[in-house]
Short mmCIF file of C-alpha atoms in Angstrom, two decimals:
data_model
loop_
_atom_site.label_atom_id
_atom_site.label_comp_id
_atom_site.label_asym_id
_atom_site.label_seq_id
_atom_site.Cartn_x
_atom_site.Cartn_y
_atom_site.Cartn_z
CA MET Y 1 0.69 0.34 -0.58
CA ILE Y 2 2.93 2.45 0.74
CA SER Y 3 4.79 1.62 -2.42
CA GLN Y 4 1.13 2.66 -4.70
CA ILE Y 5 0.34 5.70 -3.17
CA ILE Y 6 5.04 6.17 -3.51
CA LYS Y 7 4.41 5.37 -7.23
CA ILE Y 8 1.04 7.75 -6.91
CA VAL Y 9 2.70 11.05 -5.33
CA THR Y 10 6.17 10.39 -7.62
CA THR Y 11 4.17 10.31 -10.96
CA THR Y 12 1.99 13.69 -10.33
CA GLN Y 13 5.75 15.26 -9.89
CA GLU Y 14 6.74 14.18 -13.37
CA ASN Y 15 3.93 15.20 -14.49
CA THR Y 16 2.85 18.18 -13.63
CA LYS Y 17 7.00 19.41 -14.25
CA SER Y 18 7.21 17.80 -17.25
CA GLN Y 19 3.28 19.77 -18.69
CA LYS Y 20 5.46 23.52 -17.24
CA TYR Y 21 8.28 23.02 -19.12
CA GLU Y 22 6.25 21.55 -22.70
CA TYR Y 23 4.26 25.22 -21.34
CA LYS Y 24 7.32 27.78 -21.08
CA TYR Y 25 8.83 25.92 -24.34
CA LYS Y 26 5.48 26.66 -26.07
CA LEU Y 27 5.87 30.27 -25.19
CA PHE Y 28 9.92 30.22 -26.04
CA ALA Y 29 8.83 29.49 -29.15
CA LYS Y 30 6.54 31.32 -29.80
CA ILE Y 31 9.01 34.70 -29.12
CA HIS Y 32 11.34 32.71 -31.62
CA GLN Y 33 8.59 32.66 -33.91
CA LEU Y 34 7.92 36.24 -33.38
CA GLN Y 35 11.62 37.43 -33.19
CA LYS Y 36 12.17 35.89 -36.87
CA ARG Y 37 9.37 37.86 -38.01
CA LEU Y 38 11.11 40.73 -36.39
CA TYR Y 39 14.38 40.26 -38.52
CA ARG Y 40 12.41 39.54 -41.43
CA THR Y 41 11.03 42.81 -40.97
CA ALA Y 42 14.59 44.54 -40.70
CA CYS Y 43 15.76 42.45 -43.56
CA ASN Y 44 13.50 44.00 -46.20
CA PRO Y 45 12.01 46.89 -45.58
CA GLY Y 46 7.81 47.75 -46.32
CA HIS Y 47 7.09 44.10 -45.62
CA SER Y 48 4.73 44.00 -42.42
CA GLU Y 49 6.75 47.44 -41.09
CA ASP Y 50 2.84 48.70 -39.21
CA LYS Y 51 3.72 45.07 -37.48
CA VAL Y 52 6.96 45.59 -35.45
CA TRP Y 53 5.20 47.19 -31.97
CA PHE Y 54 2.91 44.74 -31.81
CA ARG Y 55 5.64 41.47 -32.09
CA GLU Y 56 7.41 43.44 -30.10
CA MET Y 57 5.14 43.95 -27.18
CA ARG Y 58 3.75 40.64 -27.66
CA ILE Y 59 6.92 38.81 -26.76
CA LYS Y 60 8.34 41.52 -24.18
CA LYS Y 61 4.78 40.12 -22.57
CA LEU Y 62 5.56 36.08 -23.33
CA LEU Y 63 8.23 37.06 -21.37
CA ASN Y 64 6.76 38.13 -18.37
CA LYS Y 65 4.50 35.01 -18.97
CA ILE Y 66 7.67 33.01 -18.46
CA ARG Y 67 9.88 34.76 -15.23
CA GLU Y 68 6.12 34.20 -13.42
CA LYS Y 69 6.27 31.06 -13.48
#
């Protein structure tokens, strides 16, 4: 019975950790995607220049989310 409880506790801890890192990975992937788009805009003037400010703000918000957790 004790071994079953230990097994349940360890599996739930592993799941929460993996979900936490999976969530952070998704945020980092979004940031990287936005950074690529900003770079593309910098290399090609006139390409989505009006969206630069929105992308920079979105990157800042995502970084704040990552730092919270």
